[in-house]
Short mmCIF file of N, CA and C in Angstrom, two decimals:
data_model
loop_
_atom_site.label_atom_id
_atom_site.label_comp_id
_atom_site.label_asym_id
_atom_site.label_seq_id
_atom_site.Cartn_x
_atom_site.Cartn_y
_atom_site.Cartn_z
N UNK A 1 3.30 2.96 -9.78
CA UNK A 1 3.13 3.97 -8.74
C UNK A 1 2.86 5.32 -9.39
N UNK A 2 2.00 6.09 -8.80
CA UNK A 2 1.65 7.41 -9.34
C UNK A 2 2.82 8.37 -9.18
N UNK A 3 2.89 9.30 -10.10
CA UNK A 3 3.93 10.32 -10.04
C UNK A 3 3.64 11.26 -8.88
N UNK A 4 4.68 11.62 -8.15
CA UNK A 4 4.51 12.56 -7.05
C UNK A 4 4.23 13.95 -7.62
N UNK A 5 3.34 14.65 -6.95
CA UNK A 5 2.97 16.02 -7.35
C UNK A 5 3.76 16.98 -6.45
N UNK A 6 4.62 17.80 -7.08
CA UNK A 6 5.50 18.70 -6.36
C UNK A 6 5.15 20.14 -6.68
N UNK A 7 4.89 20.91 -5.66
CA UNK A 7 4.62 22.34 -5.79
C UNK A 7 5.94 23.07 -5.54
N UNK A 8 6.41 23.81 -6.54
CA UNK A 8 7.66 24.56 -6.41
C UNK A 8 7.29 26.03 -6.23
N UNK A 9 7.84 26.64 -5.17
CA UNK A 9 7.48 28.03 -4.84
C UNK A 9 8.75 28.87 -4.73
N UNK A 10 8.80 29.92 -5.56
CA UNK A 10 9.94 30.84 -5.48
C UNK A 10 9.52 32.15 -6.13
N UNK A 11 9.93 33.27 -5.54
CA UNK A 11 9.62 34.57 -6.12
C UNK A 11 10.60 34.95 -7.22
N UNK A 12 11.70 34.20 -7.33
CA UNK A 12 12.67 34.40 -8.41
C UNK A 12 12.23 33.53 -9.58
N UNK A 13 11.74 34.16 -10.65
CA UNK A 13 11.17 33.41 -11.77
C UNK A 13 12.19 32.52 -12.46
N UNK A 14 13.46 32.93 -12.49
CA UNK A 14 14.49 32.12 -13.13
C UNK A 14 14.70 30.82 -12.34
N UNK A 15 14.86 30.93 -11.04
CA UNK A 15 15.05 29.74 -10.22
C UNK A 15 13.79 28.86 -10.22
N UNK A 16 12.63 29.49 -10.19
CA UNK A 16 11.36 28.75 -10.25
C UNK A 16 11.31 27.91 -11.53
N UNK A 17 11.70 28.51 -12.64
CA UNK A 17 11.68 27.81 -13.93
C UNK A 17 12.70 26.68 -13.96
N UNK A 18 13.91 26.93 -13.48
CA UNK A 18 14.96 25.91 -13.51
C UNK A 18 14.58 24.72 -12.63
N UNK A 19 14.18 24.98 -11.40
CA UNK A 19 13.81 23.90 -10.48
C UNK A 19 12.62 23.13 -11.04
N UNK A 20 11.65 23.82 -11.57
CA UNK A 20 10.47 23.16 -12.14
C UNK A 20 10.85 22.25 -13.30
N UNK A 21 11.72 22.74 -14.19
CA UNK A 21 12.15 21.93 -15.34
C UNK A 21 12.93 20.69 -14.90
N UNK A 22 13.82 20.86 -13.94
CA UNK A 22 14.63 19.73 -13.47
C UNK A 22 13.73 18.66 -12.86
N UNK A 23 12.79 19.08 -12.04
CA UNK A 23 11.91 18.10 -11.40
C UNK A 23 10.96 17.45 -12.40
N UNK A 24 10.52 18.20 -13.40
CA UNK A 24 9.68 17.63 -14.46
C UNK A 24 10.46 16.57 -15.23
N UNK A 25 11.70 16.87 -15.57
CA UNK A 25 12.55 15.90 -16.28
C UNK A 25 12.83 14.66 -15.42
N UNK A 26 12.82 14.84 -14.11
CA UNK A 26 13.06 13.72 -13.20
C UNK A 26 11.79 12.86 -13.02
N UNK A 27 10.69 13.28 -13.66
CA UNK A 27 9.48 12.47 -13.64
C UNK A 27 8.39 12.93 -12.69
N UNK A 28 8.57 14.08 -12.08
CA UNK A 28 7.55 14.59 -11.15
C UNK A 28 6.54 15.45 -11.88
N UNK A 29 5.33 15.47 -11.36
CA UNK A 29 4.33 16.42 -11.85
C UNK A 29 4.57 17.70 -11.07
N UNK A 30 4.93 18.76 -11.76
CA UNK A 30 5.34 20.00 -11.09
C UNK A 30 4.27 21.08 -11.25
N UNK A 31 3.97 21.71 -10.14
CA UNK A 31 3.06 22.86 -10.12
C UNK A 31 3.88 24.06 -9.66
N UNK A 32 4.20 25.01 -10.55
CA UNK A 32 5.00 26.17 -10.13
C UNK A 32 4.11 27.26 -9.53
N UNK A 33 4.65 27.95 -8.53
CA UNK A 33 3.96 29.09 -7.92
C UNK A 33 4.99 30.19 -7.68
N UNK A 34 4.65 31.41 -8.08
CA UNK A 34 5.61 32.51 -7.95
C UNK A 34 5.54 33.23 -6.61
N UNK A 35 4.93 32.63 -5.64
CA UNK A 35 4.87 33.21 -4.30
C UNK A 35 3.99 32.38 -3.38
N UNK A 36 4.04 32.72 -2.11
CA UNK A 36 3.33 31.96 -1.08
C UNK A 36 1.81 31.98 -1.26
N UNK A 37 1.27 33.14 -1.62
CA UNK A 37 -0.20 33.22 -1.76
C UNK A 37 -0.71 32.32 -2.89
N UNK A 38 -0.01 32.32 -4.00
CA UNK A 38 -0.40 31.44 -5.10
C UNK A 38 -0.24 29.97 -4.68
N UNK A 39 0.81 29.68 -3.94
CA UNK A 39 1.04 28.31 -3.46
C UNK A 39 -0.10 27.85 -2.55
N UNK A 40 -0.51 28.71 -1.63
CA UNK A 40 -1.61 28.34 -0.72
C UNK A 40 -2.91 28.13 -1.49
N UNK A 41 -3.12 28.93 -2.50
CA UNK A 41 -4.30 28.76 -3.35
C UNK A 41 -4.27 27.40 -4.06
N UNK A 42 -3.12 27.04 -4.57
CA UNK A 42 -2.98 25.75 -5.26
C UNK A 42 -3.22 24.60 -4.29
N UNK A 43 -2.61 24.66 -3.12
CA UNK A 43 -2.79 23.58 -2.12
C UNK A 43 -4.25 23.49 -1.69
N UNK A 44 -4.88 24.62 -1.49
CA UNK A 44 -6.28 24.63 -1.05
C UNK A 44 -7.23 24.08 -2.10
N UNK A 45 -6.92 24.30 -3.38
CA UNK A 45 -7.85 23.94 -4.45
C UNK A 45 -7.43 22.73 -5.27
N UNK A 46 -6.32 22.09 -4.95
CA UNK A 46 -5.83 21.01 -5.79
C UNK A 46 -6.20 19.65 -5.22
N UNK A 47 -6.96 18.93 -5.99
CA UNK A 47 -7.33 17.56 -5.60
C UNK A 47 -7.04 16.64 -6.76
N UNK A 48 -6.35 15.56 -6.64
CA UNK A 48 -5.83 15.07 -5.37
C UNK A 48 -4.71 15.96 -4.85
N UNK A 49 -4.27 15.69 -3.68
CA UNK A 49 -3.39 16.61 -2.96
C UNK A 49 -1.98 16.71 -3.54
N UNK A 50 -1.28 17.72 -3.06
CA UNK A 50 0.13 17.96 -3.39
C UNK A 50 0.96 17.10 -2.44
N UNK A 51 1.92 16.35 -2.99
CA UNK A 51 2.76 15.48 -2.16
C UNK A 51 3.87 16.24 -1.44
N UNK A 52 4.43 17.25 -2.12
CA UNK A 52 5.59 17.95 -1.58
C UNK A 52 5.58 19.41 -2.02
N UNK A 53 5.93 20.29 -1.08
CA UNK A 53 6.14 21.70 -1.39
C UNK A 53 7.63 21.97 -1.26
N UNK A 54 8.23 22.42 -2.36
CA UNK A 54 9.64 22.84 -2.37
C UNK A 54 9.60 24.36 -2.45
N UNK A 55 10.00 25.01 -1.36
CA UNK A 55 9.84 26.46 -1.30
C UNK A 55 11.13 27.18 -0.96
N UNK A 56 11.28 28.34 -1.58
CA UNK A 56 12.34 29.26 -1.19
C UNK A 56 12.03 29.73 0.22
N UNK A 57 13.07 30.00 0.98
CA UNK A 57 12.86 30.48 2.34
C UNK A 57 12.52 31.96 2.37
N UNK A 58 13.29 32.76 1.64
CA UNK A 58 13.13 34.21 1.66
C UNK A 58 12.23 34.67 0.52
N UNK A 59 11.01 35.07 0.86
CA UNK A 59 10.08 35.61 -0.13
C UNK A 59 9.43 36.85 0.47
N UNK A 60 9.01 37.78 -0.36
CA UNK A 60 8.48 39.05 0.15
C UNK A 60 7.20 38.93 0.99
N UNK A 61 6.23 38.18 0.54
CA UNK A 61 4.94 38.16 1.22
C UNK A 61 4.92 37.26 2.45
N UNK A 62 5.69 36.18 2.41
CA UNK A 62 5.67 35.21 3.50
C UNK A 62 6.94 34.37 3.44
N UNK A 63 7.52 34.12 4.58
CA UNK A 63 8.70 33.26 4.66
C UNK A 63 8.30 31.82 4.31
N UNK A 64 9.24 31.09 3.73
CA UNK A 64 9.00 29.69 3.39
C UNK A 64 8.64 28.85 4.60
N UNK A 65 9.23 29.18 5.75
CA UNK A 65 8.91 28.43 6.97
C UNK A 65 7.44 28.57 7.33
N UNK A 66 6.92 29.79 7.21
CA UNK A 66 5.50 30.02 7.49
C UNK A 66 4.62 29.34 6.45
N UNK A 67 5.04 29.38 5.20
CA UNK A 67 4.29 28.71 4.13
C UNK A 67 4.17 27.21 4.42
N UNK A 68 5.28 26.59 4.77
CA UNK A 68 5.27 25.15 5.07
C UNK A 68 4.32 24.86 6.23
N UNK A 69 4.33 25.71 7.24
CA UNK A 69 3.42 25.52 8.39
C UNK A 69 1.95 25.65 7.96
N UNK A 70 1.66 26.65 7.13
CA UNK A 70 0.28 26.85 6.68
C UNK A 70 -0.18 25.72 5.77
N UNK A 71 0.71 25.24 4.92
CA UNK A 71 0.38 24.10 4.05
C UNK A 71 0.05 22.89 4.92
N UNK A 72 0.82 22.68 5.98
CA UNK A 72 0.58 21.54 6.88
C UNK A 72 -0.80 21.64 7.54
N UNK A 73 -1.27 22.86 7.80
CA UNK A 73 -2.61 23.04 8.37
C UNK A 73 -3.69 22.67 7.36
N UNK A 74 -3.48 23.03 6.11
CA UNK A 74 -4.46 22.78 5.05
C UNK A 74 -4.39 21.32 4.60
N UNK A 75 -3.18 20.80 4.46
CA UNK A 75 -2.95 19.48 3.87
C UNK A 75 -1.86 18.76 4.66
N UNK A 76 -2.23 18.14 5.79
CA UNK A 76 -1.23 17.53 6.67
C UNK A 76 -0.35 16.46 6.01
N UNK A 77 -0.84 15.85 4.95
CA UNK A 77 -0.06 14.80 4.29
C UNK A 77 1.01 15.36 3.35
N UNK A 78 1.02 16.66 3.13
CA UNK A 78 1.98 17.29 2.23
C UNK A 78 3.30 17.56 2.96
N UNK A 79 4.39 17.03 2.41
CA UNK A 79 5.71 17.23 2.99
C UNK A 79 6.28 18.57 2.54
N UNK A 80 7.32 19.02 3.21
CA UNK A 80 7.95 20.29 2.86
C UNK A 80 9.45 20.16 2.73
N UNK A 81 10.01 20.97 1.85
CA UNK A 81 11.45 21.07 1.64
C UNK A 81 11.75 22.54 1.37
N UNK A 82 12.69 23.11 2.12
CA UNK A 82 13.02 24.52 1.95
C UNK A 82 14.35 24.68 1.24
N UNK A 83 14.47 25.78 0.48
CA UNK A 83 15.71 26.15 -0.20
C UNK A 83 16.09 27.55 0.28
N UNK A 84 17.38 27.73 0.55
CA UNK A 84 17.81 29.07 0.95
C UNK A 84 19.25 29.32 0.56
N UNK A 85 19.53 30.56 0.28
CA UNK A 85 20.90 30.99 0.04
C UNK A 85 21.43 31.77 1.22
N UNK A 86 20.59 31.98 2.19
CA UNK A 86 20.98 32.78 3.35
C UNK A 86 21.31 31.95 4.57
N UNK A 87 21.52 32.65 5.65
CA UNK A 87 21.80 32.01 6.93
C UNK A 87 20.45 31.70 7.58
N UNK A 88 20.36 30.51 8.09
CA UNK A 88 19.08 30.04 8.63
C UNK A 88 19.24 29.67 10.09
N UNK A 89 18.34 30.14 10.90
CA UNK A 89 18.29 29.77 12.31
C UNK A 89 17.52 28.45 12.40
N UNK A 90 18.18 27.36 12.83
CA UNK A 90 17.51 26.05 12.88
C UNK A 90 16.20 26.05 13.67
N UNK A 91 16.10 26.88 14.67
CA UNK A 91 14.88 26.93 15.48
C UNK A 91 13.68 27.43 14.67
N UNK A 92 13.95 28.15 13.60
CA UNK A 92 12.87 28.69 12.76
C UNK A 92 12.26 27.63 11.83
N UNK A 93 13.00 26.56 11.58
CA UNK A 93 12.56 25.55 10.62
C UNK A 93 11.61 24.56 11.31
N UNK A 94 10.45 24.32 10.71
CA UNK A 94 9.52 23.34 11.29
C UNK A 94 10.18 21.96 11.41
N UNK A 95 9.80 21.23 12.43
CA UNK A 95 10.33 19.89 12.66
C UNK A 95 10.20 19.01 11.44
N UNK A 96 11.26 18.32 11.10
CA UNK A 96 11.22 17.35 10.02
C UNK A 96 11.28 17.94 8.63
N UNK A 97 11.46 19.25 8.50
CA UNK A 97 11.53 19.87 7.18
C UNK A 97 13.00 20.08 6.82
N UNK A 98 13.50 19.38 5.80
CA UNK A 98 14.90 19.56 5.40
C UNK A 98 15.11 20.89 4.69
N UNK A 99 16.36 21.35 4.73
CA UNK A 99 16.73 22.61 4.08
C UNK A 99 17.87 22.34 3.11
N UNK A 100 17.69 22.79 1.89
CA UNK A 100 18.69 22.65 0.83
C UNK A 100 19.36 24.01 0.68
N UNK A 101 20.66 24.05 0.88
CA UNK A 101 21.41 25.30 0.83
C UNK A 101 21.75 25.66 -0.62
N UNK A 102 21.41 26.89 -1.05
CA UNK A 102 21.76 27.40 -2.38
C UNK A 102 23.19 27.92 -2.35
N UNK A 103 23.91 27.85 -3.39
CA UNK A 103 23.60 27.17 -4.65
C UNK A 103 23.76 25.66 -4.45
N UNK A 104 22.96 24.91 -5.19
CA UNK A 104 23.01 23.45 -5.09
C UNK A 104 23.06 22.85 -6.49
N UNK A 105 23.61 21.65 -6.55
CA UNK A 105 23.62 20.91 -7.82
C UNK A 105 22.22 20.35 -8.02
N UNK A 106 21.82 20.23 -9.26
CA UNK A 106 20.48 19.70 -9.55
C UNK A 106 20.35 18.26 -9.05
N UNK A 107 21.43 17.51 -9.04
CA UNK A 107 21.38 16.15 -8.49
C UNK A 107 21.10 16.18 -6.99
N UNK A 108 21.60 17.24 -6.30
CA UNK A 108 21.30 17.39 -4.87
C UNK A 108 19.82 17.72 -4.65
N UNK A 109 19.26 18.53 -5.55
CA UNK A 109 17.83 18.84 -5.48
C UNK A 109 17.01 17.57 -5.63
N UNK A 110 17.32 16.78 -6.64
CA UNK A 110 16.56 15.55 -6.89
C UNK A 110 16.72 14.59 -5.71
N UNK A 111 17.93 14.47 -5.18
CA UNK A 111 18.16 13.60 -4.02
C UNK A 111 17.37 14.07 -2.81
N UNK A 112 17.34 15.38 -2.59
CA UNK A 112 16.59 15.93 -1.45
C UNK A 112 15.09 15.69 -1.61
N UNK A 113 14.58 15.86 -2.83
CA UNK A 113 13.16 15.61 -3.10
C UNK A 113 12.84 14.14 -2.88
N UNK A 114 13.67 13.25 -3.42
CA UNK A 114 13.45 11.81 -3.25
C UNK A 114 13.47 11.42 -1.78
N UNK A 115 14.46 11.92 -1.03
CA UNK A 115 14.58 11.59 0.39
C UNK A 115 13.39 12.12 1.19
N UNK A 116 12.95 13.33 0.88
CA UNK A 116 11.82 13.92 1.59
C UNK A 116 10.54 13.14 1.30
N UNK A 117 10.33 12.78 0.04
CA UNK A 117 9.14 11.99 -0.31
C UNK A 117 9.19 10.60 0.32
N UNK A 118 10.37 9.99 0.35
CA UNK A 118 10.51 8.67 0.97
C UNK A 118 10.23 8.75 2.47
N UNK A 119 10.75 9.78 3.12
CA UNK A 119 10.49 9.95 4.56
C UNK A 119 9.01 10.20 4.82
N UNK A 120 8.39 11.00 3.98
CA UNK A 120 6.97 11.28 4.11
C UNK A 120 6.14 10.00 3.94
N UNK A 121 6.51 9.19 2.95
CA UNK A 121 5.79 7.93 2.72
C UNK A 121 5.95 7.00 3.92
N UNK A 122 7.15 6.96 4.49
CA UNK A 122 7.40 6.11 5.66
C UNK A 122 6.57 6.60 6.85
N UNK A 123 6.55 7.90 7.08
CA UNK A 123 5.76 8.46 8.18
C UNK A 123 4.27 8.18 7.98
N UNK A 124 3.80 8.29 6.74
CA UNK A 124 2.39 7.99 6.45
C UNK A 124 2.07 6.53 6.73
N UNK A 125 2.96 5.64 6.32
CA UNK A 125 2.76 4.20 6.57
C UNK A 125 2.77 3.92 8.07
N UNK A 126 3.70 4.54 8.79
CA UNK A 126 3.76 4.37 10.24
C UNK A 126 2.48 4.88 10.90
N UNK A 127 2.00 6.02 10.41
CA UNK A 127 0.78 6.60 10.97
C UNK A 127 -0.42 5.68 10.72
N UNK A 128 -0.52 5.14 9.51
CA UNK A 128 -1.62 4.20 9.20
C UNK A 128 -1.57 2.99 10.12
N UNK A 129 -0.36 2.43 10.30
CA UNK A 129 -0.23 1.27 11.20
C UNK A 129 -0.61 1.63 12.63
N UNK A 130 -0.21 2.80 13.07
CA UNK A 130 -0.55 3.25 14.41
C UNK A 130 -2.06 3.41 14.56
N UNK A 131 -2.70 3.97 13.55
CA UNK A 131 -4.16 4.13 13.59
C UNK A 131 -4.87 2.78 13.61
N UNK A 132 -4.37 1.84 12.79
CA UNK A 132 -4.96 0.50 12.78
C UNK A 132 -4.80 -0.16 14.15
N UNK A 133 -3.61 -0.04 14.73
CA UNK A 133 -3.36 -0.64 16.05
C UNK A 133 -4.23 0.03 17.10
N UNK A 134 -4.39 1.32 17.01
CA UNK A 134 -5.24 2.05 17.94
C UNK A 134 -6.68 1.55 17.85
N UNK A 135 -7.17 1.31 16.63
CA UNK A 135 -8.52 0.78 16.44
C UNK A 135 -8.66 -0.60 17.07
N UNK A 136 -7.64 -1.44 16.87
CA UNK A 136 -7.66 -2.78 17.47
C UNK A 136 -7.69 -2.68 18.99
N UNK A 137 -6.88 -1.80 19.54
CA UNK A 137 -6.84 -1.63 20.99
C UNK A 137 -8.16 -1.10 21.54
N UNK A 138 -8.80 -0.19 20.80
CA UNK A 138 -10.13 0.31 21.23
C UNK A 138 -11.14 -0.82 21.25
N UNK A 139 -11.10 -1.69 20.23
CA UNK A 139 -12.02 -2.84 20.20
C UNK A 139 -11.76 -3.77 21.38
N UNK A 140 -10.49 -4.05 21.65
CA UNK A 140 -10.15 -4.91 22.78
C UNK A 140 -10.59 -4.27 24.09
N UNK A 141 -10.40 -2.98 24.20
CA UNK A 141 -10.80 -2.26 25.41
C UNK A 141 -12.31 -2.33 25.62
N UNK A 142 -13.08 -2.12 24.54
CA UNK A 142 -14.54 -2.21 24.65
C UNK A 142 -14.97 -3.62 25.06
N UNK A 143 -14.32 -4.64 24.50
CA UNK A 143 -14.65 -6.02 24.83
C UNK A 143 -14.33 -6.30 26.30
N UNK A 144 -13.16 -5.86 26.76
CA UNK A 144 -12.79 -6.07 28.16
C UNK A 144 -13.72 -5.33 29.10
N UNK A 145 -14.11 -4.13 28.73
CA UNK A 145 -15.04 -3.37 29.55
C UNK A 145 -16.38 -4.08 29.63
N UNK A 146 -16.85 -4.57 28.50
CA UNK A 146 -18.11 -5.31 28.47
C UNK A 146 -18.03 -6.56 29.35
N UNK A 147 -16.91 -7.27 29.26
CA UNK A 147 -16.72 -8.46 30.09
C UNK A 147 -16.65 -8.10 31.56
N UNK A 148 -16.02 -6.99 31.89
CA UNK A 148 -15.93 -6.55 33.28
C UNK A 148 -17.31 -6.18 33.83
N UNK A 149 -18.10 -5.49 33.02
CA UNK A 149 -19.46 -5.12 33.44
C UNK A 149 -20.29 -6.38 33.67
N UNK A 150 -20.16 -7.34 32.76
CA UNK A 150 -20.89 -8.60 32.91
C UNK A 150 -20.43 -9.36 34.15
N UNK A 151 -19.15 -9.41 34.43
CA UNK A 151 -18.62 -10.09 35.62
C UNK A 151 -19.11 -9.40 36.89
N UNK A 152 -19.17 -8.10 36.88
CA UNK A 152 -19.66 -7.36 38.05
C UNK A 152 -21.13 -7.65 38.28
N UNK A 153 -21.90 -7.69 37.17
CA UNK A 153 -23.33 -8.00 37.31
C UNK A 153 -23.52 -9.39 37.89
N UNK A 154 -22.75 -10.39 37.39
CA UNK A 154 -22.86 -11.76 37.92
C UNK A 154 -22.45 -11.83 39.38
N UNK A 155 -21.41 -11.09 39.74
CA UNK A 155 -20.95 -11.07 41.12
C UNK A 155 -22.02 -10.48 42.04
N UNK A 156 -22.65 -9.41 41.60
CA UNK A 156 -23.72 -8.78 42.37
C UNK A 156 -24.89 -9.75 42.52
N UNK A 157 -25.27 -10.41 41.42
CA UNK A 157 -26.37 -11.39 41.48
C UNK A 157 -26.03 -12.54 42.40
N UNK A 158 -24.78 -13.00 42.35
CA UNK A 158 -24.34 -14.10 43.21
C UNK A 158 -24.40 -13.69 44.68
N UNK A 159 -23.93 -12.48 44.99
CA UNK A 159 -24.00 -12.01 46.38
C UNK A 159 -25.44 -11.87 46.84
N UNK A 160 -26.27 -11.37 45.95
CA UNK A 160 -27.68 -11.20 46.30
C UNK A 160 -28.31 -12.58 46.57
N UNK A 161 -28.05 -13.56 45.71
CA UNK A 161 -28.59 -14.90 45.88
C UNK A 161 -28.05 -15.56 47.14
N UNK A 162 -26.76 -15.38 47.44
CA UNK A 162 -26.18 -15.95 48.65
C UNK A 162 -26.79 -15.32 49.89
N UNK A 163 -27.04 -14.05 49.85
CA UNK A 163 -27.65 -13.35 50.98
C UNK A 163 -29.08 -13.79 51.21
N UNK A 164 -29.82 -14.07 50.17
CA UNK A 164 -31.22 -14.50 50.29
C UNK A 164 -31.31 -15.94 50.79
N UNK A 165 -30.33 -16.78 50.51
CA UNK A 165 -30.38 -18.19 50.89
C UNK A 165 -29.87 -18.44 52.29
N UNK A 166 -29.09 -17.56 52.88
CA UNK A 166 -28.52 -17.77 54.19
C UNK A 166 -29.11 -16.78 55.18
N UNK A 167 -30.09 -17.22 55.99
CA UNK A 167 -30.77 -16.29 56.91
C UNK A 167 -29.82 -15.75 57.96
N UNK A 168 -28.77 -16.42 58.30
CA UNK A 168 -27.86 -15.91 59.33
C UNK A 168 -26.94 -14.81 58.80
N UNK A 169 -27.02 -14.57 57.53
CA UNK A 169 -26.12 -13.60 56.91
C UNK A 169 -26.87 -12.31 56.56
N UNK A 170 -27.77 -11.89 57.40
CA UNK A 170 -28.56 -10.70 57.09
C UNK A 170 -27.77 -9.41 57.24
N UNK A 171 -26.70 -9.44 57.97
CA UNK A 171 -25.89 -8.24 58.17
C UNK A 171 -24.86 -8.04 57.07
N UNK A 172 -24.84 -8.91 56.08
CA UNK A 172 -23.88 -8.77 55.00
C UNK A 172 -22.80 -9.82 55.12
N UNK A 173 -21.77 -9.66 54.41
CA UNK A 173 -20.67 -10.62 54.40
C UNK A 173 -19.87 -10.48 55.69
N UNK A 174 -19.46 -11.62 56.21
CA UNK A 174 -18.65 -11.60 57.43
C UNK A 174 -17.33 -12.24 57.20
#
């Protein structure tokens, strides 16, 4: 299996370095960014895509919540994980984005990254299955529609033929 590509975003260079090193040692390909603008540039220009964005919540140029939302617009398959040392209003956090409260143990960081990537992979698999099922249903729908059109045509032809063969039925069906 390919190594997950994790974009770590924090305006605190010390924390950015520590988190990046821990995730690199855990086997992830880490792309560090010292702020939201650099992170958006990386997501926009990085192919293949970034699997996960681990972002600080409080940053000067843009909140981590907004960054995660913007990343989702650019790269919908990219999951998000937020880190914060402050008080967080749950309504501000995008749906399905976990929050890791600072200070945290590095094992908690790795567990949160693993869980977020696993959930993202499960959602992607579910989405693929749903798309496949949707395609199958569209094919079945087209087939049924075609059969219905053909049945209607035969019914019309049958009524027309019955009307032509029965002279007493000139006023239509009785």
